[in-house]
Amino acid sequence: MKPYKNKINRIRTFALALIFIGIVIMYVGIYFRNQPVVMVVFMLLGVVAIIGSTGVYAWIGLLSMKTVPVQCPNCGRHTKMLGRVDMCMHCREPLTMDPALEGKEFDTAYNKKNS
């Protein structure tokens, strides 16, 4: 199982990946210079990926402004918590705001409404 990362950082990584994917798609379009229609399709798909990345960055920025800043008990640095349980952005210490979950094993299922 791969290590769990902070939710905000995962979404930011996805947005950054969308930018690079868009650039690669547009770069592939250069190989079709002799077929302008295919080249334009690749260029438009790349631009759509980059615009999608801009939307994801705007969304996570708005979401990040509504999060609760918490001081990590392990490293002492401030981090933003999204949901009932999350990881510290700096040291990956499991954090919770719910007193009923303190001392329990870290599980992302605690963030779902029906658990």
mmCIF file of N, CA and C in Angstrom:
data_model
loop_
_atom_site.group_PDB
_atom_site.id
_atom_site.type_symbol
_atom_site.label_atom_id
_atom_site.label_comp_id
_atom_site.label_asym_id
_atom_site.label_seq_id
_atom_site.Cartn_x
_atom_site.Cartn_y
_atom_site.Cartn_z
ATOM 1 N N MET A 1 0.846 -1.175 0.000
ATOM 2 C CA MET A 1 0.000 0.000 0.000
ATOM 3 C C MET A 1 0.893 1.241 0.000
ATOM 4 N N LYS A 2 0.608 2.182 -0.890
ATOM 5 C CA LYS A 2 1.435 3.384 -0.941
ATOM 6 C C LYS A 2 1.093 4.312 0.222
ATOM 7 N N PRO A 3 2.064 5.113 0.649
ATOM 8 C CA PRO A 3 1.817 5.975 1.804
ATOM 9 C C PRO A 3 0.773 7.042 1.500
ATOM 10 N N TYR A 4 -0.017 7.358 2.507
ATOM 11 C CA TYR A 4 -1.069 8.357 2.384
ATOM 12 C C TYR A 4 -0.453 9.741 2.436
ATOM 13 N N LYS A 5 -0.945 10.643 1.582
ATOM 14 C CA LYS A 5 -0.462 12.025 1.574
ATOM 15 C C LYS A 5 -1.610 12.952 1.933
ATOM 16 N N ASN A 6 -1.285 14.158 2.291
ATOM 17 C CA ASN A 6 -2.262 15.181 2.605
ATOM 18 C C ASN A 6 -3.170 15.417 1.403
ATOM 19 N N LYS A 7 -4.467 15.602 1.645
ATOM 20 C CA LYS A 7 -5.432 15.743 0.549
ATOM 21 C C LYS A 7 -5.151 16.951 -0.337
ATOM 22 N N ILE A 8 -4.823 18.072 0.276
ATOM 23 C CA ILE A 8 -4.576 19.291 -0.502
ATOM 24 C C ILE A 8 -3.370 19.092 -1.414
ATOM 25 N N ASN A 9 -2.317 18.473 -0.908
ATOM 26 C CA ASN A 9 -1.129 18.242 -1.727
ATOM 27 C C ASN A 9 -1.409 17.261 -2.862
ATOM 28 N N ARG A 10 -2.250 16.250 -2.619
ATOM 29 C CA ARG A 10 -2.590 15.307 -3.697
ATOM 30 C C ARG A 10 -3.329 16.007 -4.827
ATOM 31 N N ILE A 11 -4.257 16.898 -4.484
ATOM 32 C CA ILE A 11 -5.020 17.597 -5.516
ATOM 33 C C ILE A 11 -4.117 18.564 -6.274
ATOM 34 N N ARG A 12 -3.204 19.235 -5.573
ATOM 35 C CA ARG A 12 -2.250 20.128 -6.248
ATOM 36 C C ARG A 12 -1.330 19.335 -7.178
ATOM 37 N N THR A 13 -0.924 18.150 -6.772
ATOM 38 C CA THR A 13 -0.088 17.309 -7.631
ATOM 39 C C THR A 13 -0.849 16.894 -8.880
ATOM 40 N N PHE A 14 -2.133 16.583 -8.733
ATOM 41 C CA PHE A 14 -2.954 16.241 -9.889
ATOM 42 C C PHE A 14 -3.044 17.413 -10.864
ATOM 43 N N ALA A 15 -3.210 18.632 -10.351
ATOM 44 C CA ALA A 15 -3.296 19.810 -11.208
ATOM 45 C C ALA A 15 -1.980 20.043 -11.927
ATOM 46 N N LEU A 16 -0.860 19.843 -11.250
ATOM 47 C CA LEU A 16 0.444 20.004 -11.895
ATOM 48 C C LEU A 16 0.636 18.950 -12.978
ATOM 49 N N ALA A 17 0.183 17.725 -12.712
ATOM 50 C CA ALA A 17 0.274 16.665 -13.712
ATOM 51 C C ALA A 17 -0.564 17.008 -14.938
ATOM 52 N N LEU A 18 -1.721 17.634 -14.739
ATOM 53 C CA LEU A 18 -2.548 18.043 -15.882
ATOM 54 C C LEU A 18 -1.823 19.035 -16.779
ATOM 55 N N ILE A 19 -1.046 19.925 -16.199
ATOM 56 C CA ILE A 19 -0.288 20.886 -17.003
ATOM 57 C C ILE A 19 0.719 20.147 -17.880
ATOM 58 N N PHE A 20 1.481 19.232 -17.268
ATOM 59 C CA PHE A 20 2.488 18.509 -18.045
ATOM 60 C C PHE A 20 1.849 17.593 -19.090
ATOM 61 N N ILE A 21 0.734 16.981 -18.758
ATOM 62 C CA ILE A 21 0.032 16.141 -19.729
ATOM 63 C C ILE A 21 -0.435 16.989 -20.906
ATOM 64 N N GLY A 22 -0.958 18.184 -20.622
ATOM 65 C CA GLY A 22 -1.387 19.078 -21.694
ATOM 66 C C GLY A 22 -0.245 19.479 -22.598
ATOM 67 N N ILE A 23 0.918 19.758 -22.025
ATOM 68 C CA ILE A 23 2.078 20.131 -22.834
ATOM 69 C C ILE A 23 2.533 18.957 -23.696
ATOM 70 N N VAL A 24 2.535 17.755 -23.131
ATOM 71 C CA VAL A 24 2.937 16.570 -23.893
ATOM 72 C C VAL A 24 1.952 16.316 -25.038
ATOM 73 N N ILE A 25 0.661 16.477 -24.782
ATOM 74 C CA ILE A 25 -0.340 16.284 -25.842
ATOM 75 C C ILE A 25 -0.106 17.292 -26.972
ATOM 76 N N MET A 26 0.170 18.540 -26.615
ATOM 77 C CA MET A 26 0.430 19.540 -27.656
ATOM 78 C C MET A 26 1.727 19.241 -28.396
ATOM 79 N N TYR A 27 2.714 18.723 -27.696
ATOM 80 C CA TYR A 27 3.981 18.369 -28.336
ATOM 81 C C TYR A 27 3.777 17.239 -29.341
ATOM 82 N N VAL A 28 2.926 16.272 -29.004
ATOM 83 C CA VAL A 28 2.605 15.183 -29.939
ATOM 84 C C VAL A 28 1.944 15.752 -31.186
ATOM 85 N N GLY A 29 1.161 16.801 -31.028
ATOM 86 C CA GLY A 29 0.515 17.428 -32.180
ATOM 87 C C GLY A 29 1.497 17.997 -33.182
ATOM 88 N N ILE A 30 2.698 18.356 -32.755
ATOM 89 C CA ILE A 30 3.707 18.896 -33.673
ATOM 90 C C ILE A 30 4.120 17.851 -34.701
ATOM 91 N N TYR A 31 4.079 16.577 -34.334
ATOM 92 C CA TYR A 31 4.461 15.521 -35.270
ATOM 93 C C TYR A 31 3.465 15.371 -36.432
ATOM 94 N N PHE A 32 2.314 16.003 -36.331
ATOM 95 C CA PHE A 32 1.302 15.913 -37.380
ATOM 96 C C PHE A 32 1.195 17.231 -38.141
ATOM 97 N N ARG A 33 2.323 17.869 -38.439
ATOM 98 C CA ARG A 33 2.307 19.143 -39.168
ATOM 99 C C ARG A 33 1.714 19.006 -40.565
ATOM 100 N N ASN A 34 1.895 17.842 -41.161
ATOM 101 C CA ASN A 34 1.383 17.638 -42.526
ATOM 102 C C ASN A 34 -0.125 17.424 -42.555
ATOM 103 N N GLN A 35 -0.719 17.144 -41.412
ATOM 104 C CA GLN A 35 -2.171 16.946 -41.309
ATOM 105 C C GLN A 35 -2.714 17.981 -40.325
ATOM 106 N N PRO A 36 -3.075 19.154 -40.830
ATOM 107 C CA PRO A 36 -3.451 20.262 -39.942
ATOM 108 C C PRO A 36 -4.642 19.961 -39.032
ATOM 109 N N VAL A 37 -5.596 19.189 -39.486
ATOM 110 C CA VAL A 37 -6.772 18.901 -38.666
ATOM 111 C C VAL A 37 -6.373 18.089 -37.436
ATOM 112 N N VAL A 38 -5.538 17.081 -37.624
ATOM 113 C CA VAL A 38 -5.091 16.250 -36.505
ATOM 114 C C VAL A 38 -4.239 17.088 -35.544
ATOM 115 N N MET A 39 -3.379 17.945 -36.111
ATOM 116 C CA MET A 39 -2.540 18.797 -35.271
ATOM 117 C C MET A 39 -3.390 19.742 -34.420
ATOM 118 N N VAL A 40 -4.415 20.324 -35.017
ATOM 119 C CA VAL A 40 -5.282 21.237 -34.279
ATOM 120 C C VAL A 40 -6.039 20.496 -33.182
ATOM 121 N N VAL A 41 -6.453 19.271 -33.441
ATOM 122 C CA VAL A 41 -7.156 18.477 -32.423
ATOM 123 C C VAL A 41 -6.241 18.237 -31.224
ATOM 124 N N PHE A 42 -4.981 17.850 -31.485
ATOM 125 C CA PHE A 42 -4.046 17.634 -30.386
ATOM 126 C C PHE A 42 -3.778 18.929 -29.622
ATOM 127 N N MET A 43 -3.631 20.032 -30.340
ATOM 128 C CA MET A 43 -3.384 21.318 -29.674
ATOM 129 C C MET A 43 -4.573 21.714 -28.798
ATOM 130 N N LEU A 44 -5.783 21.514 -29.304
ATOM 131 C CA LEU A 44 -6.967 21.859 -28.515
ATOM 132 C C LEU A 44 -7.112 20.962 -27.289
ATOM 133 N N LEU A 45 -6.798 19.674 -27.444
ATOM 134 C CA LEU A 45 -6.853 18.770 -26.288
ATOM 135 C C LEU A 45 -5.830 19.188 -25.221
ATOM 136 N N GLY A 46 -4.653 19.605 -25.660
ATOM 137 C CA GLY A 46 -3.643 20.078 -24.712
ATOM 138 C C GLY A 46 -4.083 21.336 -23.998
ATOM 139 N N VAL A 47 -4.694 22.261 -24.736
ATOM 140 C CA VAL A 47 -5.176 23.497 -24.115
ATOM 141 C C VAL A 47 -6.303 23.190 -23.129
ATOM 142 N N VAL A 48 -7.179 22.244 -23.471
ATOM 143 C CA VAL A 48 -8.260 21.866 -22.554
ATOM 144 C C VAL A 48 -7.690 21.285 -21.257
ATOM 145 N N ALA A 49 -6.618 20.479 -21.369
ATOM 146 C CA ALA A 49 -5.993 19.921 -20.164
ATOM 147 C C ALA A 49 -5.399 21.033 -19.302
ATOM 148 N N ILE A 50 -4.776 22.016 -19.926
ATOM 149 C CA ILE A 50 -4.181 23.117 -19.161
ATOM 150 C C ILE A 50 -5.269 23.994 -18.541
ATOM 151 N N ILE A 51 -6.349 24.236 -19.257
ATOM 152 C CA ILE A 51 -7.468 24.999 -18.688
ATOM 153 C C ILE A 51 -8.108 24.217 -17.535
ATOM 154 N N GLY A 52 -8.203 22.896 -17.692
ATOM 155 C CA GLY A 52 -8.706 22.059 -16.595
ATOM 156 C C GLY A 52 -7.820 22.159 -15.364
ATOM 157 N N SER A 53 -6.518 22.215 -15.590
ATOM 158 C CA SER A 53 -5.584 22.382 -14.475
ATOM 159 C C SER A 53 -5.808 23.713 -13.778
ATOM 160 N N THR A 54 -6.056 24.755 -14.547
ATOM 161 C CA THR A 54 -6.337 26.067 -13.957
ATOM 162 C C THR A 54 -7.594 26.003 -13.093
ATOM 163 N N GLY A 55 -8.605 25.307 -13.573
ATOM 164 C CA GLY A 55 -9.835 25.138 -12.796
ATOM 165 C C GLY A 55 -9.599 24.370 -11.503
ATOM 166 N N VAL A 56 -8.780 23.320 -11.568
ATOM 167 C CA VAL A 56 -8.484 22.533 -10.368
ATOM 168 C C VAL A 56 -7.703 23.379 -9.365
ATOM 169 N N TYR A 57 -6.730 24.172 -9.869
ATOM 170 C CA TYR A 57 -5.977 25.053 -8.964
ATOM 171 C C TYR A 57 -6.893 26.089 -8.312
ATOM 172 N N ALA A 58 -7.825 26.640 -9.074
ATOM 173 C CA ALA A 58 -8.760 27.620 -8.498
ATOM 174 C C ALA A 58 -9.649 26.952 -7.451
ATOM 175 N N TRP A 59 -10.134 25.746 -7.751
ATOM 176 C CA TRP A 59 -10.995 25.028 -6.821
ATOM 177 C C TRP A 59 -10.255 24.689 -5.527
ATOM 178 N N ILE A 60 -9.016 24.179 -5.626
ATOM 179 C CA ILE A 60 -8.288 23.811 -4.417
ATOM 180 C C ILE A 60 -7.872 25.058 -3.648
ATOM 181 N N GLY A 61 -7.678 26.182 -4.337
ATOM 182 C CA GLY A 61 -7.386 27.427 -3.644
ATOM 183 C C GLY A 61 -8.563 27.890 -2.815
ATOM 184 N N LEU A 62 -9.755 27.809 -3.394
ATOM 185 C CA LEU A 62 -10.960 28.175 -2.639
ATOM 186 C C LEU A 62 -11.204 27.205 -1.489
ATOM 187 N N LEU A 63 -10.981 25.933 -1.739
ATOM 188 C CA LEU A 63 -11.160 24.922 -0.699
ATOM 189 C C LEU A 63 -10.124 25.092 0.412
ATOM 190 N N SER A 64 -8.925 25.462 0.037
ATOM 191 C CA SER A 64 -7.851 25.641 1.009
ATOM 192 C C SER A 64 -8.118 26.824 1.932
ATOM 193 N N MET A 65 -8.834 27.816 1.435
ATOM 194 C CA MET A 65 -9.155 28.969 2.279
ATOM 195 C C MET A 65 -10.177 28.624 3.351
ATOM 196 N N LYS A 66 -10.977 27.569 3.130
ATOM 197 C CA LYS A 66 -11.998 27.172 4.095
ATOM 198 C C LYS A 66 -11.512 26.122 5.083
ATOM 199 N N THR A 67 -10.291 25.621 4.905
ATOM 200 C CA THR A 67 -9.798 24.578 5.796
ATOM 201 C C THR A 67 -9.416 25.148 7.153
ATOM 202 N N VAL A 68 -9.253 24.253 8.098
ATOM 203 C CA VAL A 68 -8.910 24.636 9.459
ATOM 204 C C VAL A 68 -7.390 24.534 9.624
ATOM 205 N N PRO A 69 -6.708 25.642 9.936
ATOM 206 C CA PRO A 69 -5.266 25.529 10.202
ATOM 207 C C PRO A 69 -5.035 24.936 11.592
ATOM 208 N N VAL A 70 -4.152 23.940 11.653
ATOM 209 C CA VAL A 70 -3.880 23.224 12.885
ATOM 210 C C VAL A 70 -2.362 23.182 13.092
ATOM 211 N N GLN A 71 -1.941 23.193 14.334
ATOM 212 C CA GLN A 71 -0.523 23.025 14.620
ATOM 213 C C GLN A 71 -0.257 21.547 14.870
ATOM 214 N N CYS A 72 0.687 21.005 14.129
ATOM 215 C CA CYS A 72 1.014 19.583 14.257
ATOM 216 C C CYS A 72 1.697 19.331 15.597
ATOM 217 N N PRO A 73 1.239 18.324 16.357
ATOM 218 C CA PRO A 73 1.880 18.045 17.647
ATOM 219 C C PRO A 73 3.272 17.427 17.499
ATOM 220 N N ASN A 74 3.563 16.851 16.341
ATOM 221 C CA ASN A 74 4.843 16.180 16.138
ATOM 222 C C ASN A 74 5.944 17.163 15.735
ATOM 223 N N CYS A 75 5.708 17.954 14.676
ATOM 224 C CA CYS A 75 6.752 18.850 14.173
ATOM 225 C C CYS A 75 6.541 20.303 14.600
ATOM 226 N N GLY A 76 5.359 20.648 15.096
ATOM 227 C CA GLY A 76 5.093 21.997 15.572
ATOM 228 C C GLY A 76 4.794 23.010 14.487
ATOM 229 N N ARG A 77 4.741 22.590 13.224
ATOM 230 C CA ARG A 77 4.451 23.509 12.127
ATOM 231 C C ARG A 77 2.943 23.538 11.858
ATOM 232 N N HIS A 78 2.499 24.618 11.262
ATOM 233 C CA HIS A 78 1.082 24.748 10.952
ATOM 234 C C HIS A 78 0.776 24.018 9.652
ATOM 235 N N THR A 79 -0.360 23.327 9.633
ATOM 236 C CA THR A 79 -0.815 22.603 8.456
ATOM 237 C C THR A 79 -2.316 22.809 8.314
ATOM 238 N N LYS A 80 -2.838 22.521 7.137
ATOM 239 C CA LYS A 80 -4.269 22.681 6.884
ATOM 240 C C LYS A 80 -4.917 21.311 6.866
ATOM 241 N N MET A 81 -6.023 21.196 7.595
ATOM 242 C CA MET A 81 -6.737 19.932 7.679
ATOM 243 C C MET A 81 -8.004 19.968 6.856
ATOM 244 N N LEU A 82 -8.211 18.935 6.077
ATOM 245 C CA LEU A 82 -9.394 18.811 5.246
ATOM 246 C C LEU A 82 -10.099 17.522 5.637
ATOM 247 N N GLY A 83 -11.281 17.610 6.232
ATOM 248 C CA GLY A 83 -12.017 16.429 6.673
ATOM 249 C C GLY A 83 -11.800 16.156 8.151
ATOM 250 N N ARG A 84 -12.295 14.996 8.599
ATOM 251 C CA ARG A 84 -12.160 14.629 10.016
ATOM 252 C C ARG A 84 -10.757 14.139 10.340
ATOM 253 N N VAL A 85 -10.136 13.412 9.418
ATOM 254 C CA VAL A 85 -8.763 12.938 9.598
ATOM 255 C C VAL A 85 -7.951 13.344 8.380
ATOM 256 N N ASP A 86 -6.694 13.674 8.613
ATOM 257 C CA ASP A 86 -5.790 14.060 7.534
ATOM 258 C C ASP A 86 -4.365 13.880 8.029
ATOM 259 N N MET A 87 -3.410 14.060 7.141
ATOM 260 C CA MET A 87 -1.999 13.965 7.493
ATOM 261 C C MET A 87 -1.389 15.357 7.546
ATOM 262 N N CYS A 88 -0.353 15.506 8.348
ATOM 263 C CA CYS A 88 0.417 16.747 8.372
ATOM 264 C C CYS A 88 1.119 16.884 7.029
ATOM 265 N N MET A 89 1.123 18.092 6.458
ATOM 266 C CA MET A 89 1.761 18.319 5.157
ATOM 267 C C MET A 89 3.278 18.151 5.234
ATOM 268 N N HIS A 90 3.848 18.294 6.415
ATOM 269 C CA HIS A 90 5.292 18.330 6.544
ATOM 270 C C HIS A 90 5.890 17.008 7.021
ATOM 271 N N CYS A 91 5.290 16.412 8.052
ATOM 272 C CA CYS A 91 5.892 15.197 8.638
ATOM 273 C C CYS A 91 5.001 13.964 8.504
ATOM 274 N N ARG A 92 3.833 14.101 7.909
ATOM 275 C CA ARG A 92 2.873 13.008 7.694
ATOM 276 C C ARG A 92 2.380 12.367 8.990
ATOM 277 N N GLU A 93 2.245 13.179 10.003
ATOM 278 C CA GLU A 93 1.656 12.730 11.267
ATOM 279 C C GLU A 93 0.140 12.666 11.091
ATOM 280 N N PRO A 94 -0.518 11.565 11.474
ATOM 281 C CA PRO A 94 -1.981 11.520 11.389
ATOM 282 C C PRO A 94 -2.603 12.550 12.337
ATOM 283 N N LEU A 95 -3.548 13.324 11.831
ATOM 284 C CA LEU A 95 -4.213 14.355 12.622
ATOM 285 C C LEU A 95 -5.718 14.135 12.600
ATOM 286 N N THR A 96 -6.383 14.526 13.676
ATOM 287 C CA THR A 96 -7.832 14.475 13.723
ATOM 288 C C THR A 96 -8.350 15.640 14.554
ATOM 289 N N MET A 97 -9.546 16.117 14.191
ATOM 290 C CA MET A 97 -10.205 17.167 14.957
ATOM 291 C C MET A 97 -11.314 16.579 15.819
ATOM 292 N N ASP A 98 -11.635 15.314 15.595
ATOM 293 C CA ASP A 98 -12.721 14.645 16.301
ATOM 294 C C ASP A 98 -12.177 13.951 17.559
ATOM 295 N N PRO A 99 -12.630 14.366 18.741
ATOM 296 C CA PRO A 99 -12.115 13.732 19.971
ATOM 297 C C PRO A 99 -12.433 12.243 20.050
ATOM 298 N N ALA A 100 -13.492 11.792 19.378
ATOM 299 C CA ALA A 100 -13.851 10.377 19.419
ATOM 300 C C ALA A 100 -12.860 9.517 18.635
ATOM 301 N N LEU A 101 -12.083 10.118 17.729
ATOM 302 C CA LEU A 101 -11.147 9.353 16.907
ATOM 303 C C LEU A 101 -9.722 9.379 17.435
ATOM 304 N N GLU A 102 -9.469 10.130 18.487
ATOM 305 C CA GLU A 102 -8.113 10.216 19.024
ATOM 306 C C GLU A 102 -7.678 8.869 19.561
ATOM 307 N N GLY A 103 -6.460 8.485 19.196
ATOM 308 C CA GLY A 103 -5.907 7.213 19.640
ATOM 309 C C GLY A 103 -6.269 6.044 18.741
ATOM 310 N N LYS A 104 -7.191 6.214 17.802
ATOM 311 C CA LYS A 104 -7.564 5.126 16.899
ATOM 312 C C LYS A 104 -6.590 5.082 15.725
ATOM 313 N N GLU A 105 -6.567 3.939 15.060
ATOM 314 C CA GLU A 105 -5.732 3.748 13.878
ATOM 315 C C GLU A 105 -6.188 4.678 12.760
ATOM 316 N N PHE A 106 -5.238 5.274 12.029
ATOM 317 C CA PHE A 106 -5.583 6.196 10.947
ATOM 318 C C PHE A 106 -6.273 5.443 9.817
ATOM 319 N N ASP A 107 -7.420 5.950 9.406
ATOM 320 C CA ASP A 107 -8.171 5.338 8.300
ATOM 321 C C ASP A 107 -8.910 6.439 7.566
ATOM 322 N N THR A 108 -8.801 6.467 6.229
ATOM 323 C CA THR A 108 -9.473 7.492 5.449
ATOM 324 C C THR A 108 -10.973 7.303 5.419
ATOM 325 N N ALA A 109 -11.453 6.150 5.852
ATOM 326 C CA ALA A 109 -12.900 5.899 5.866
ATOM 327 C C ALA A 109 -13.611 6.788 6.867
ATOM 328 N N TYR A 110 -12.891 7.361 7.822
ATOM 329 C CA TYR A 110 -13.508 8.267 8.806
ATOM 330 C C TYR A 110 -13.999 9.551 8.150
ATOM 331 N N ASN A 111 -13.503 9.875 6.975
ATOM 332 C CA ASN A 111 -13.935 11.091 6.281
ATOM 333 C C ASN A 111 -15.259 10.922 5.551
ATOM 334 N N LYS A 112 -15.685 9.683 5.374
ATOM 335 C CA LYS A 112 -16.964 9.442 4.685
ATOM 336 C C LYS A 112 -18.112 9.680 5.643
ATOM 337 N N LYS A 113 -19.219 10.172 5.110
ATOM 338 C CA LYS A 113 -20.347 10.559 5.964
ATOM 339 C C LYS A 113 -21.044 9.370 6.612
ATOM 340 N N ASN A 114 -21.037 8.195 5.995
ATOM 341 C CA ASN A 114 -21.769 7.079 6.551
ATOM 342 C C ASN A 114 -20.936 6.231 7.504
ATOM 343 N N SER A 115 -19.711 6.656 7.857
ATOM 344 C CA SER A 115 -18.950 5.872 8.830
ATOM 345 C C SER A 115 -18.953 6.544 10.184
#
